[in-house]
CSV table of C-alpha atoms in Angstrom, one decimal:
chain,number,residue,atom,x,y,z
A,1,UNK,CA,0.0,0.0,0.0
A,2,UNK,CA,1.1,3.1,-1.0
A,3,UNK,CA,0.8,6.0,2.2
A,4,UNK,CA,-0.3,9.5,1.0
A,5,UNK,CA,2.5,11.2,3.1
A,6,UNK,CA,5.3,9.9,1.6
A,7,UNK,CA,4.4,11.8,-1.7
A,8,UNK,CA,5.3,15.4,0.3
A,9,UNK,CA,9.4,13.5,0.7
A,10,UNK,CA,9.8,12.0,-2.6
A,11,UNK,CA,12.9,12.7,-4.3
A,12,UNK,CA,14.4,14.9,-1.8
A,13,UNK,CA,17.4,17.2,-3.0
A,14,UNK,CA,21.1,17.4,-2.0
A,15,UNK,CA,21.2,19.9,0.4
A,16,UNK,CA,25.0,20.5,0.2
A,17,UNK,CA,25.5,21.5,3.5
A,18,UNK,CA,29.5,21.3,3.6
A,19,UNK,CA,29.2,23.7,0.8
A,20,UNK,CA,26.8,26.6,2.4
A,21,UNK,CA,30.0,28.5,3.9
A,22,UNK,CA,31.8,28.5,0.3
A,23,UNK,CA,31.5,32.1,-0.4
A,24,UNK,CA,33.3,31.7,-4.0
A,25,UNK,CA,31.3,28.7,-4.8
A,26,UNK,CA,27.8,30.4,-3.6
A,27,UNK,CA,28.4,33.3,-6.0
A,28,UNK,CA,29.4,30.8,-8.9
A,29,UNK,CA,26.2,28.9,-8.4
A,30,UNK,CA,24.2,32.0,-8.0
A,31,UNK,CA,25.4,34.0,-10.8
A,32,UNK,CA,24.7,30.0,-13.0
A,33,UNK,CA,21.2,31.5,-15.0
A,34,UNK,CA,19.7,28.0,-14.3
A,35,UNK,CA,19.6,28.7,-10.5
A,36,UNK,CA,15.9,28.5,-9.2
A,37,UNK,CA,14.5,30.6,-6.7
A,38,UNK,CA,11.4,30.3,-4.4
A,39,UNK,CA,10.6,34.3,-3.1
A,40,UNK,CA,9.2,34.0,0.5
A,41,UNK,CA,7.4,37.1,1.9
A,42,UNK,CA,8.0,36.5,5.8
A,43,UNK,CA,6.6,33.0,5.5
A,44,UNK,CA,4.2,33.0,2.5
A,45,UNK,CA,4.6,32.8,-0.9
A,46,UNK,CA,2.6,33.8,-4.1
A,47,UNK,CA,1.5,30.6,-6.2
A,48,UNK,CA,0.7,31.4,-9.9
A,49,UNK,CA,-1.9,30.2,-12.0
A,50,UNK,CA,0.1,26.7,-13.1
A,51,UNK,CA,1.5,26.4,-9.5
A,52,UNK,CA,4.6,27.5,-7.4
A,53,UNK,CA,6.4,30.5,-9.3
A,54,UNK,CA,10.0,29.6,-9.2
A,55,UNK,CA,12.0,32.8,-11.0
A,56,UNK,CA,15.9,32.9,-12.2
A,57,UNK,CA,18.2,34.1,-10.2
A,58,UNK,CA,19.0,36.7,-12.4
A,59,UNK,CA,14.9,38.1,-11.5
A,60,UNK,CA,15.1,37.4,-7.8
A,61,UNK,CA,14.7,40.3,-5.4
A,62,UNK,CA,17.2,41.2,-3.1
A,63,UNK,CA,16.7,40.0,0.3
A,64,UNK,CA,18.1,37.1,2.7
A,65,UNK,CA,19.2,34.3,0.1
A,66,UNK,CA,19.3,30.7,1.3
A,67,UNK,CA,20.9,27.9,-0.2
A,68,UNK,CA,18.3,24.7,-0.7
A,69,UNK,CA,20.7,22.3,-2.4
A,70,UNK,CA,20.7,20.9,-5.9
A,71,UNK,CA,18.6,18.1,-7.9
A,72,UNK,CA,21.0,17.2,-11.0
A,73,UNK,CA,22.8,19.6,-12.5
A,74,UNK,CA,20.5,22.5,-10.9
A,75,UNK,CA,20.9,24.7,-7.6
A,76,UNK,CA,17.7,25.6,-5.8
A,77,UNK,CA,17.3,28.6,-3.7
A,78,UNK,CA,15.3,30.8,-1.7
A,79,UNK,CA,14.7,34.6,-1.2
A,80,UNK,CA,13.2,35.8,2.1
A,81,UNK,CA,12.1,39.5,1.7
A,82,UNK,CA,9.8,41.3,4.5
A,83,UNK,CA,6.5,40.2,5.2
A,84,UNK,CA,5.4,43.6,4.2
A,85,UNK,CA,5.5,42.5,0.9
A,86,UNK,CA,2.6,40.2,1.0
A,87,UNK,CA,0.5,43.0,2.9
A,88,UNK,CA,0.1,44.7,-0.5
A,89,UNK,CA,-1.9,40.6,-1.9
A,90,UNK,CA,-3.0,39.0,0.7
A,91,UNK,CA,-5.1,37.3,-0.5
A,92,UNK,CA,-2.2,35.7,-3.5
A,93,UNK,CA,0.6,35.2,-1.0
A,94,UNK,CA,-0.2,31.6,1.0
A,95,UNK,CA,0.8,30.2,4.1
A,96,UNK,CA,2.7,26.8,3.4
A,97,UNK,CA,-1.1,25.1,4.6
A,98,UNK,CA,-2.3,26.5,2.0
A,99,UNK,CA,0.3,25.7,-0.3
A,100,UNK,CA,0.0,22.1,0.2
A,101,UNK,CA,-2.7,21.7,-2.9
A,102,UNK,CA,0.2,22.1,-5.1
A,103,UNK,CA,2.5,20.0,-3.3
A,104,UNK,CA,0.2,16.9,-3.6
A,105,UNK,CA,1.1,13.8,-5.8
A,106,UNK,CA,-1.9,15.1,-8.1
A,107,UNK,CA,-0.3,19.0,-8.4
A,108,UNK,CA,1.2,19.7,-11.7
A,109,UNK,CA,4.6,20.9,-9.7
A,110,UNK,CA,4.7,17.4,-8.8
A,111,UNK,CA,5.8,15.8,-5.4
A,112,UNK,CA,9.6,16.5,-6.3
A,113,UNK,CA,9.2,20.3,-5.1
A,114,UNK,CA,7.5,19.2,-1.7
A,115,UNK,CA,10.8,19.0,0.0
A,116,UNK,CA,12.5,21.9,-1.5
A,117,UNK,CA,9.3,24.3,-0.8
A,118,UNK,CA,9.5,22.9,3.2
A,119,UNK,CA,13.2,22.9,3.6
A,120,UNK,CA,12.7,26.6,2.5
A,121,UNK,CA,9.5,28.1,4.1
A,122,UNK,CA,11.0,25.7,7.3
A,123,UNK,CA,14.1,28.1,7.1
A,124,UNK,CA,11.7,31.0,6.6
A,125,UNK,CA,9.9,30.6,9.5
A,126,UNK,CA,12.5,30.5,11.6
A,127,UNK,CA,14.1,33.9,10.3
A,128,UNK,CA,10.9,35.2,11.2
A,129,UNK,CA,10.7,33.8,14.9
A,130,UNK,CA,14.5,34.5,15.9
A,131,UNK,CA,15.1,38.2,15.0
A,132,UNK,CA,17.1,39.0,18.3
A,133,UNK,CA,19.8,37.2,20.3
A,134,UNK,CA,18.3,34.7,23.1
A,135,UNK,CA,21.5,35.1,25.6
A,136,UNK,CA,21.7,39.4,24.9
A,137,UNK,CA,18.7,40.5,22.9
A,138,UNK,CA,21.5,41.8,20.1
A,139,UNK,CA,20.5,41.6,16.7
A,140,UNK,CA,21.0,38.6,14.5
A,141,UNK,CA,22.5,38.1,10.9
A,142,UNK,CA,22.4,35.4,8.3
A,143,UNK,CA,25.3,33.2,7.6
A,144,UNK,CA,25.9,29.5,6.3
A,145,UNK,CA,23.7,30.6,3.2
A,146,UNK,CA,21.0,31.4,5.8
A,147,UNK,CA,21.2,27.8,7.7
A,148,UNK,CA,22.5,30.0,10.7
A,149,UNK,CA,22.3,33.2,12.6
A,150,UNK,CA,24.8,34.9,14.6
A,151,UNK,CA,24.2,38.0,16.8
A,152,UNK,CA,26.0,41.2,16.3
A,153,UNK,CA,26.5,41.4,19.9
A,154,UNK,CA,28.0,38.8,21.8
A,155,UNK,CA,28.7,36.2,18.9
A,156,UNK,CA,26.5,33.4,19.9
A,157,UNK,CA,25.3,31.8,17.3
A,158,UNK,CA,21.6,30.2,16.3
A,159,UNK,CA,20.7,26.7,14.5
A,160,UNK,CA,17.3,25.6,13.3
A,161,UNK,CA,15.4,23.7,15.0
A,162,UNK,CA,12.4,20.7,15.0
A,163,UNK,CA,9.9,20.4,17.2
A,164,UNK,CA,9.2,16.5,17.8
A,165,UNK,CA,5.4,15.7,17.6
A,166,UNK,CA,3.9,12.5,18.4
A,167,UNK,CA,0.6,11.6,16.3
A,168,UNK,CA,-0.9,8.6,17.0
A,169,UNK,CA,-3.5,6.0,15.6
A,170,UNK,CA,-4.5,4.0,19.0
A,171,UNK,CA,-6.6,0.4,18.4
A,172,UNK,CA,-8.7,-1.8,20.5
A,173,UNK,CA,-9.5,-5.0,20.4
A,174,UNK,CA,-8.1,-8.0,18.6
A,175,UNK,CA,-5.9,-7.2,15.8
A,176,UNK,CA,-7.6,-7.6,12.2
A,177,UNK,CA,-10.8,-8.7,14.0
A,178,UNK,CA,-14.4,-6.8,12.6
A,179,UNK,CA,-14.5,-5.2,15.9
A,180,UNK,CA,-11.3,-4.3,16.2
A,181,UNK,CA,-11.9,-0.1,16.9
A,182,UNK,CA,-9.7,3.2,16.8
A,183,UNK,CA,-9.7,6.1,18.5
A,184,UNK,CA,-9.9,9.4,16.8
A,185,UNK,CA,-10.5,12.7,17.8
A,186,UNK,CA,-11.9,15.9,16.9
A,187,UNK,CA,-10.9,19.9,18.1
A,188,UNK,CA,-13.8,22.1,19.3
A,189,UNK,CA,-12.9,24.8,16.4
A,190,UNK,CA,-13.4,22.3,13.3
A,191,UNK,CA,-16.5,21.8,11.5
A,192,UNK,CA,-18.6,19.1,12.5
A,193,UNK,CA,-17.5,15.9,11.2
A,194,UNK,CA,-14.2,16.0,11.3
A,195,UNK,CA,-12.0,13.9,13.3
A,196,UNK,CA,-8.0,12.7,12.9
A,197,UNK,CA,-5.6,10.5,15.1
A,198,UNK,CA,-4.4,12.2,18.5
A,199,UNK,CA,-1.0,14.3,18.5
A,200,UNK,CA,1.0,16.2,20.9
A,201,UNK,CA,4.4,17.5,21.6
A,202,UNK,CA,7.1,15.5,22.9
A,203,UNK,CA,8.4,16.9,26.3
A,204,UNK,CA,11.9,17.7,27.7
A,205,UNK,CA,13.3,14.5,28.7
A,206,UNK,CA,10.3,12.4,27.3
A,207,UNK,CA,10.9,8.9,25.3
A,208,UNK,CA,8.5,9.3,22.1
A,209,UNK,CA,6.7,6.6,23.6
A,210,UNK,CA,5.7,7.5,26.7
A,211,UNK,CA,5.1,11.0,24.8
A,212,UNK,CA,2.4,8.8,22.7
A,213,UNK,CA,0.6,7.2,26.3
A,214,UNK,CA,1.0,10.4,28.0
A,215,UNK,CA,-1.1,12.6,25.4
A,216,UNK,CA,-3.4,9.9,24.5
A,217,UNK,CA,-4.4,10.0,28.5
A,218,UNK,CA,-4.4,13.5,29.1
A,219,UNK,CA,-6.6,14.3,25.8
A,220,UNK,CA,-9.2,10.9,26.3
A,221,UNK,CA,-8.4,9.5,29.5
A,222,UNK,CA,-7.6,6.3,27.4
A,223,UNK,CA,-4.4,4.5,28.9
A,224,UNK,CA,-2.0,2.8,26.0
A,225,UNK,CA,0.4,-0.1,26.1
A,226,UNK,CA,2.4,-1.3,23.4
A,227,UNK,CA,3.4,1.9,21.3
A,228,UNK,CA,5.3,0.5,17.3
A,229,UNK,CA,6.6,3.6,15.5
A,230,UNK,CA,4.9,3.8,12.0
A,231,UNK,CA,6.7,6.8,10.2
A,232,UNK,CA,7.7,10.4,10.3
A,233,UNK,CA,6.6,13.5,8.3
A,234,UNK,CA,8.5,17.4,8.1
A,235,UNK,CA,5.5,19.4,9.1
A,236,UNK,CA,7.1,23.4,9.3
A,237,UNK,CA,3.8,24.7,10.3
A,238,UNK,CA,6.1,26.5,12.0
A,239,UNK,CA,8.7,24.1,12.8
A,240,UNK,CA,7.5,20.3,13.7
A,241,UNK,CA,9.1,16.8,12.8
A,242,UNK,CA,5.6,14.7,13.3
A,243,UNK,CA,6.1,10.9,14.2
A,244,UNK,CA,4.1,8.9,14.1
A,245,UNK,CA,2.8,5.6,16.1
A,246,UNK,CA,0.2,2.8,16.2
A,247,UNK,CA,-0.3,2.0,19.6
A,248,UNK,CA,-2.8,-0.2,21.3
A,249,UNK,CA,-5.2,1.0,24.3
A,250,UNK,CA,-5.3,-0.8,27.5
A,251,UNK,CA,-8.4,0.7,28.4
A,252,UNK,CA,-11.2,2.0,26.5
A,253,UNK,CA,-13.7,4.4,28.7
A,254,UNK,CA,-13.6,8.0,27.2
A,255,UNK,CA,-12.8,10.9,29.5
A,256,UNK,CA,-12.5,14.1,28.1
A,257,UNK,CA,-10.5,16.3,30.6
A,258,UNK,CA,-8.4,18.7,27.9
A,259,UNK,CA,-10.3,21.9,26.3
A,260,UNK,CA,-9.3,21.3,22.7
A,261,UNK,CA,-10.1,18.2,22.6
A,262,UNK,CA,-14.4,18.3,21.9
A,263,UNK,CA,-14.9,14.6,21.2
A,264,UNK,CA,-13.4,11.3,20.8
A,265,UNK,CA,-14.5,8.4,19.6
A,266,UNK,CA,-14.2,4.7,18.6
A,267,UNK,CA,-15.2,3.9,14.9
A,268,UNK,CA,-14.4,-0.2,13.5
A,269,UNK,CA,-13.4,-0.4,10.0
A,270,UNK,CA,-17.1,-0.8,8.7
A,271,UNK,CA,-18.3,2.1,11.1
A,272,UNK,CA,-15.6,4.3,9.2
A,273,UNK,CA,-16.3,3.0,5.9
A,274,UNK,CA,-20.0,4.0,6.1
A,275,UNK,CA,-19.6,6.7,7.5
A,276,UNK,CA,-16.7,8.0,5.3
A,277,UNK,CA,-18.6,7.5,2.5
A,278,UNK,CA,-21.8,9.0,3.7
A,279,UNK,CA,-19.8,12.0,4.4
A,280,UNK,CA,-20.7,12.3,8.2
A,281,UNK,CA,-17.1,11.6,9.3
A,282,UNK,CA,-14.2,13.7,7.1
A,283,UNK,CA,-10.9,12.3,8.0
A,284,UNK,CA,-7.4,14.3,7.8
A,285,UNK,CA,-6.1,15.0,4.0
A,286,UNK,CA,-4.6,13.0,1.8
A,287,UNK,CA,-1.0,14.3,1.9
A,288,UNK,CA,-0.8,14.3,6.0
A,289,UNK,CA,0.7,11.7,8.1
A,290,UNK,CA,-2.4,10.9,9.9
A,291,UNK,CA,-4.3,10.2,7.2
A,292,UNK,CA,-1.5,7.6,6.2
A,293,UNK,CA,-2.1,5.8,9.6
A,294,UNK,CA,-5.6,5.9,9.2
A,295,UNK,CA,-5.4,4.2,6.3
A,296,UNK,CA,-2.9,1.8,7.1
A,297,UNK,CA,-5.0,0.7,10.0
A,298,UNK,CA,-7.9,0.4,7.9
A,299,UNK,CA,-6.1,-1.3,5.3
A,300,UNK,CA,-7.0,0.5,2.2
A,301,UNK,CA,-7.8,4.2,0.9
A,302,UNK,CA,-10.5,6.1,2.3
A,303,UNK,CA,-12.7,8.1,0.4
A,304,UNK,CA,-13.2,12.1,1.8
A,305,UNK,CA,-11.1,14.4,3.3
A,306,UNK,CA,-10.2,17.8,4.9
């Protein structure tokens, strides 16, 4: 079976990072008229009608250029300019969310561009968030090809950085049984219908296991055992690394004790089939992880999604 996620990492690029602190080399690949360049306003950009506008290096504005990598015999970049750029089209300049309809295996860019448009709007939003020094409040400035910052005052410098999320597709019962169940949930501030698998952060000192039982308890007051790691998925919405788990419930009563969490519920496979097809139950989109362990519990593709 083939998982919808995986379509977002296919055919990542070389991301050349002994290379980003080459200042001769940078400028030879930069001044190379093949060069492509993703402009980023902040952290959106500005699809066109045929998909993601990629321009020549030669057309790209001035701003903070970042290095992506390479895919044959091509170097990939990105331009961040100020967010005040977008201000003047909102409504043409997307957040990576909504960029993802042209990221899909079905978007005419093609699923090749998925990891070069999150390695850069990743990078972007991390420009945005760290502006000032953590250690001195100084001012920070690019360097690396914009994979580091390094304030003006005391030196120190910045890396990016993932946030580890745990998302989570919890079963009852006995395995591959018709009454085998899951366990997905649904946030107060979605429209009615639609449920996913449970996800959290992973805390300071925290296995990714015992992240998985913790939030599954503290969201549904179900208690989980055996936890099997399934996947991963880059999610910079801003900055997450989103792994994901089956993992099977010990107990099954339902206590709702956390505010986002509105309802939870367990659906068997024919329960979800009928209901997915009816339209009464809208599971997560096609190119997210959850929907992947959705369907890999479930064993085939759904119809429906958010």
């Amino acid at each position: 079976m083939t998982f919808p996620h995986l379509s977002l990492v296919a055919d990542p690029h070389d991301r050349l990072g002994l290379l980003r602190t080459d200042e001769a080399w940078l400028a030879e690949r930069w001044a190379d008229p093949t060069g492509q360049v993703l402009v980023i306003a902040g952290t959106r950009v500005r699809p066109g009608p045929d998909g993601l506008e990629w321009v020549s290096t030669a057309d790209a504005p001035d701003g903070v250029r970042v290095l992506l990598g390479a895919r044959g015999d091509v170097t990939w970049w990105a331009v961040i300019v100020p967010g005040e750029v977008a201000k003047a089209e909102p409504e043409r300049w997307l957040p990576l969310r909504g960029l993802l309809p042209f990221l899909g295996g079905g978007a005419a860019d093609g699923p090749g561009v998925a990891p070069l448009v999150f390695h850069a709007i990743g990078l972007a939003e991390w420009h945005w968030a760290h502006r000032f020094c953590p250690r001195c409040g100084g001012a920070l400035v690019a360097r690396a090809a914009g994979h580091e910052l390094v304030c003006t005052g005391c030196g120190k410098p910045q890396f990016p950085r993932s946030d580890p999320a745990v998302i989570m597709l919890i079963a009852a019962g006995e395995p591959g049984a018709p009454d085998e169940r899951c366990l997905l949930g649904r946030n107060r501030t979605w429209p009615e219908g639609r449920f996913s698998t449970l996800a959290g952060f992973c805390e300071p000192g925290e296995s990714l296991e015992d992240a998985v039982r913790r939030e599954v308890l503290e969201e549904t007051g179900v208690a989980v055992g055996e936890v099997s790691y399934f996947g991963n998925q880059p999610w910079p919405l801003p900055s997450s690394l989103m792994l994901g788990f089956h993992g099977r419930a010990v107990s099954e009563q339902i206590r709702l004790d956390d505010d986002e969490v509105e309802d939870a519920r367990w659906f068997t496979r024919e329960e979800m089939r009928e209901q997915a097809h009816a339209g009464t139950l809208v599971l997560p989109g096609g190119v997210s992880i959850s929907r992947s362990l959705v369907e890999d519990w479930y064993g085939a593709p759904l119809p429906g999604s958010w």
